[in-house]
PDB file of C-alpha atoms in Angstrom:
ATOM      1  CA  LEU A   1      84.999 101.545  76.662  1.00  0.00           C
ATOM      2  CA  ARG A   2      87.046  98.427  76.324  1.00  0.00           C
ATOM      3  CA  SER A   3      90.164  98.405  78.454  1.00  0.00           C
ATOM      4  CA  ALA A   4      93.451  97.462  76.849  1.00  0.00           C
ATOM      5  CA  LEU A   5      94.306  95.798  80.190  1.00  0.00           C
ATOM      6  CA  ARG A   6      91.265  93.584  80.337  1.00  0.00           C
ATOM      7  CA  ASP A   7      92.276  89.943  80.718  1.00  0.00           C
ATOM      8  CA  LYS A   8      95.831  91.028  81.247  1.00  0.00           C
ATOM      9  CA  PRO A   9      97.994  91.116  84.414  1.00  0.00           C
ATOM     10  CA  LEU A  10      97.923  94.231  86.530  1.00  0.00           C
ATOM     11  CA  PRO A  11     100.404  96.953  85.558  1.00  0.00           C
ATOM     12  CA  ALA A  12     103.373  97.308  87.897  1.00  0.00           C
ATOM     13  CA  PHE A  13     102.710 100.251  90.217  1.00  0.00           C
ATOM     14  CA  SER A  14     103.397 101.378  93.773  1.00  0.00           C
ATOM     15  CA  LEU A  15     101.556 104.247  95.415  1.00  0.00           C
ATOM     16  CA  PRO A  16     102.253 105.839  98.788  1.00  0.00           C
ATOM     17  CA  PRO A  17      99.466 105.955 101.348  1.00  0.00           C
ATOM     18  CA  LEU A  18      97.028 108.804 101.500  1.00  0.00           C
ATOM     19  CA  ALA A  19      98.644 111.142 103.988  1.00  0.00           C
ATOM     20  CA  GLY A  20      96.495 111.793 107.050  1.00  0.00           C
ATOM     21  CA  ARG A  21      94.091 108.893 106.539  1.00  0.00           C
ATOM     22  CA  SER A  22      92.868 107.152 109.588  1.00  0.00           C
ATOM     23  CA  GLY A  23      89.864 104.865 110.013  1.00  0.00           C
ATOM     24  CA  ASP A  24      90.625 101.201 110.328  1.00  0.00           C
ATOM     25  CA  ALA A  25      94.051 101.581 108.775  1.00  0.00           C
ATOM     26  CA  PRO A  26      96.977 102.913 110.759  1.00  0.00           C
ATOM     27  CA  VAL A  27      97.588 106.464 109.686  1.00  0.00           C
ATOM     28  CA  ASP A  28     100.042 106.741 106.739  1.00  0.00           C
ATOM     29  CA  THR A  29     100.842 103.050 106.607  1.00  0.00           C
ATOM     30  CA  LEU A  30      98.812 101.489 103.808  1.00  0.00           C
ATOM     31  CA  GLY A  31      99.514 102.553 100.283  1.00  0.00           C
ATOM     32  CA  LEU A  32      98.629 100.386  97.296  1.00  0.00           C
ATOM     33  CA  SER A  33     100.723  98.450  94.808  1.00  0.00           C
ATOM     34  CA  ASP A  34     100.360  95.575  92.372  1.00  0.00           C
ATOM     35  CA  GLU A  35     101.832  93.384  95.089  1.00  0.00           C
ATOM     36  CA  ASP A  36      98.728  93.971  97.205  1.00  0.00           C
ATOM     37  CA  LEU A  37      96.345  92.606  94.581  1.00  0.00           C
ATOM     38  CA  GLY A  38      95.739  89.195  93.129  1.00  0.00           C
ATOM     39  CA  LYS A  39      96.840  87.162  96.131  1.00  0.00           C
ATOM     40  CA  GLY A  40      94.000  84.650  96.000  1.00  0.00           C
ATOM     41  CA  GLU A  41      91.348  87.300  96.563  1.00  0.00           C
ATOM     42  CA  VAL A  42      88.924  89.035  94.175  1.00  0.00           C
ATOM     43  CA  THR A  43      89.210  92.785  94.699  1.00  0.00           C
ATOM     44  CA  LEU A  44      87.551  95.905  93.423  1.00  0.00           C
ATOM     45  CA  VAL A  45      89.822  98.935  92.710  1.00  0.00           C
ATOM     46  CA  ASN A  46      88.038 102.297  92.592  1.00  0.00           C
ATOM     47  CA  VAL A  47      89.756 105.372  91.110  1.00  0.00           C
ATOM     48  CA  PHE A  48      88.278 108.450  92.820  1.00  0.00           C
ATOM     49  CA  ALA A  49      88.901 112.048  93.758  1.00  0.00           C
ATOM     50  CA  SER A  50      87.333 114.505  96.147  1.00  0.00           C
ATOM     51  CA  TRP A  51      86.782 117.059  93.327  1.00  0.00           C
ATOM     52  CA  CYS A  52      84.859 114.470  91.277  1.00  0.00           C
ATOM     53  CA  VAL A  53      81.047 114.968  91.492  1.00  0.00           C
ATOM     54  CA  PRO A  54      80.258 111.550  89.948  1.00  0.00           C
ATOM     55  CA  CYS A  55      82.567 109.943  92.545  1.00  0.00           C
ATOM     56  CA  ARG A  56      80.332 111.326  95.264  1.00  0.00           C
ATOM     57  CA  VAL A  57      77.253 109.884  93.459  1.00  0.00           C
ATOM     58  CA  GLU A  58      78.686 106.358  93.315  1.00  0.00           C
ATOM     59  CA  HIS A  59      80.299 106.391  96.764  1.00  0.00           C
ATOM     60  CA  PRO A  60      77.278 104.902  98.594  1.00  0.00           C
ATOM     61  CA  LEU A  61      77.375 101.906  96.234  1.00  0.00           C
ATOM     62  CA  ILE A  62      81.095 101.439  96.711  1.00  0.00           C
ATOM     63  CA  THR A  63      80.430 101.500 100.471  1.00  0.00           C
ATOM     64  CA  GLU A  64      77.612  99.010 100.022  1.00  0.00           C
ATOM     65  CA  LEU A  65      79.943  96.593  98.264  1.00  0.00           C
ATOM     66  CA  ALA A  66      82.503  96.911 101.056  1.00  0.00           C
ATOM     67  CA  GLU A  67      79.830  96.259 103.654  1.00  0.00           C
ATOM     68  CA  GLU A  68      78.838  93.140 101.786  1.00  0.00           C
ATOM     69  CA  GLY A  69      82.390  91.810 102.213  1.00  0.00           C
ATOM     70  CA  VAL A  70      83.971  92.840  98.918  1.00  0.00           C
ATOM     71  CA  THR A  71      87.566  94.010  99.401  1.00  0.00           C
ATOM     72  CA  VAL A  72      87.633  97.488  97.911  1.00  0.00           C
ATOM     73  CA  HIS A  73      90.875  99.401  97.351  1.00  0.00           C
ATOM     74  CA  GLY A  74      91.158 103.010  96.211  1.00  0.00           C
ATOM     75  CA  ILE A  75      93.415 104.977  93.960  1.00  0.00           C
ATOM     76  CA  ASN A  76      93.056 108.675  94.918  1.00  0.00           C
ATOM     77  CA  TYR A  77      93.656 110.391  91.586  1.00  0.00           C
ATOM     78  CA  LYS A  78      95.268 113.851  91.188  1.00  0.00           C
ATOM     79  CA  ASP A  79      93.902 115.022  94.472  1.00  0.00           C
ATOM     80  CA  ALA A  80      95.216 117.028  97.432  1.00  0.00           C
ATOM     81  CA  PRO A  81      95.593 114.541 100.312  1.00  0.00           C
ATOM     82  CA  ALA A  82      93.872 116.841 102.822  1.00  0.00           C
ATOM     83  CA  ASP A  83      90.874 117.225 100.467  1.00  0.00           C
ATOM     84  CA  ALA A  84      90.651 113.465  99.965  1.00  0.00           C
ATOM     85  CA  VAL A  85      90.871 112.771 103.722  1.00  0.00           C
ATOM     86  CA  GLY A  86      88.112 115.347 104.446  1.00  0.00           C
ATOM     87  CA  TRP A  87      85.949 113.761 101.737  1.00  0.00           C
ATOM     88  CA  LEU A  88      86.389 110.341 103.266  1.00  0.00           C
ATOM     89  CA  GLU A  89      85.680 111.664 106.739  1.00  0.00           C
ATOM     90  CA  ARG A  90      82.448 113.191 105.568  1.00  0.00           C
ATOM     91  CA  LEU A  91      81.193 110.352 103.336  1.00  0.00           C
ATOM     92  CA  GLY A  92      82.795 107.313 104.954  1.00  0.00           C
ATOM     93  CA  ASP A  93      85.880 105.328 104.080  1.00  0.00           C
ATOM     94  CA  PRO A  94      85.111 101.874 102.515  1.00  0.00           C
ATOM     95  CA  TYR A  95      88.661 101.275 101.315  1.00  0.00           C
ATOM     96  CA  ALA A  96      90.962  98.605 102.731  1.00  0.00           C
ATOM     97  CA  ARG A  97      93.925 100.388 101.165  1.00  0.00           C
ATOM     98  CA  ILE A  98      94.309 103.678  99.324  1.00  0.00           C
ATOM     99  CA  GLY A  99      97.188 104.707  97.139  1.00  0.00           C
ATOM    100  CA  ALA A 100      97.755 108.396  96.518  1.00  0.00           C
ATOM    101  CA  ASP A 101      98.289 109.046  92.751  1.00  0.00           C
ATOM    102  CA  GLU A 102      98.916 112.759  93.050  1.00  0.00           C
ATOM    103  CA  ASN A 103     100.559 113.143  89.659  1.00  0.00           C
ATOM    104  CA  GLY A 104      98.349 110.669  87.768  1.00  0.00           C
ATOM    105  CA  ARG A 105     101.155 108.355  86.716  1.00  0.00           C
ATOM    106  CA  ALA A 106      99.476 105.176  88.037  1.00  0.00           C
ATOM    107  CA  GLY A 107      96.261 106.260  86.333  1.00  0.00           C
ATOM    108  CA  ILE A 108      98.146 106.272  83.017  1.00  0.00           C
ATOM    109  CA  GLU A 109      99.462 102.782  83.729  1.00  0.00           C
ATOM    110  CA  TRP A 110      95.926 101.616  84.501  1.00  0.00           C
ATOM    111  CA  GLY A 111      94.570 103.296  81.333  1.00  0.00           C
ATOM    112  CA  VAL A 112      92.364 105.668  83.301  1.00  0.00           C
ATOM    113  CA  TYR A 113      90.431 108.157  81.105  1.00  0.00           C
ATOM    114  CA  GLY A 114      88.947 110.067  84.050  1.00  0.00           C
ATOM    115  CA  VAL A 115      87.306 109.547  87.371  1.00  0.00           C
ATOM    116  CA  PRO A 116      85.529 107.547  88.540  1.00  0.00           C
ATOM    117  CA  GLU A 117      86.661 104.300  87.090  1.00  0.00           C
ATOM    118  CA  THR A 118      86.364 100.944  88.777  1.00  0.00           C
ATOM    119  CA  PHE A 119      88.178  97.646  88.097  1.00  0.00           C
ATOM    120  CA  ILE A 120      87.611  94.116  89.201  1.00  0.00           C
ATOM    121  CA  VAL A 121      90.792  92.143  89.731  1.00  0.00           C
ATOM    122  CA  ASP A 122      90.685  88.380  89.983  1.00  0.00           C
ATOM    123  CA  GLN A 123      92.540  86.107  92.413  1.00  0.00           C
ATOM    124  CA  LYS A 124      95.541  85.889  90.078  1.00  0.00           C
ATOM    125  CA  GLY A 125      95.971  89.632  89.537  1.00  0.00           C
ATOM    126  CA  THR A 126      94.184  89.866  86.246  1.00  0.00           C
ATOM    127  CA  ILE A 127      91.913  92.790  85.396  1.00  0.00           C
ATOM    128  CA  VAL A 128      88.633  91.164  84.351  1.00  0.00           C
ATOM    129  CA  PHE A 129      86.313  94.177  84.232  1.00  0.00           C
ATOM    130  CA  LYS A 130      86.490  97.965  83.871  1.00  0.00           C
ATOM    131  CA  GLN A 131      83.671 100.401  84.575  1.00  0.00           C
ATOM    132  CA  VAL A 132      84.140 103.856  83.131  1.00  0.00           C
ATOM    133  CA  GLY A 133      82.080 106.448  84.920  1.00  0.00           C
ATOM    134  CA  PRO A 134      80.020 106.232  88.065  1.00  0.00           C
ATOM    135  CA  ILE A 135      78.599 102.908  89.172  1.00  0.00           C
ATOM    136  CA  GLN A 136      74.842 102.910  89.343  1.00  0.00           C
ATOM    137  CA  GLU A 137      72.471 100.418  90.981  1.00  0.00           C
ATOM    138  CA  ARG A 138      71.798  98.854  87.563  1.00  0.00           C
ATOM    139  CA  ASP A 139      75.532  98.276  87.049  1.00  0.00           C
ATOM    140  CA  LEU A 140      75.732  96.520  90.448  1.00  0.00           C
ATOM    141  CA  GLU A 141      72.822  94.186  89.752  1.00  0.00           C
ATOM    142  CA  GLU A 142      73.475  93.436  86.066  1.00  0.00           C
ATOM    143  CA  THR A 143      77.248  93.378  85.854  1.00  0.00           C
ATOM    144  CA  ILE A 144      79.393  93.854  88.971  1.00  0.00           C
ATOM    145  CA  ARG A 145      77.767  91.534  91.447  1.00  0.00           C
ATOM    146  CA  PRO A 146      77.423  88.712  88.917  1.00  0.00           C
ATOM    147  CA  ILE A 147      81.096  88.962  87.966  1.00  0.00           C
ATOM    148  CA  LEU A 148      82.111  89.036  91.658  1.00  0.00           C
ATOM    149  CA  GLU A 149      79.938  86.024  92.422  1.00  0.00           C
ATOM    150  CA  HIS A 150      81.237  84.110  89.448  1.00  0.00           C
ATOM    151  CA  LEU A 151      84.903  84.793  90.388  1.00  0.00           C
ATOM    152  CA  ARG A 152      84.327  83.804  93.995  1.00  0.00           C
ATOM    153  CA  SER A 153      82.724  80.465  93.103  1.00  0.00           C
TER     154      SER A 153
END
């Protein structure tokens, strides 16, 4: 599905941190907003939820990208914070920042149809790609990695 936001600046949004999250981030300190993106760095923004089975399927590939040095941020969509934190504790937490979108408002601003969805944001804060549905290995090889490499060069 073509995104109405593709090749346009990020929507204005500000999400609180995911309550109870730990890992590399100080607990309850790193939410996500448009101000965190597009500051000279290519980023991947993944919209996920603990109740989403396809999110679980793609999670190892999101983690793989983070381990390769891609900055990955998350939007936790319409989820109970305790459930999301438990999910991340079990599966691993590849996200530099996570914003909690408990009511789905930011998802509307981003044009989210459902979860998972993944966006690539360029250095200037422009959405250059949107993946609807779970990322698969084929998507990484044929689309996502080439876009990331192109933007970084």
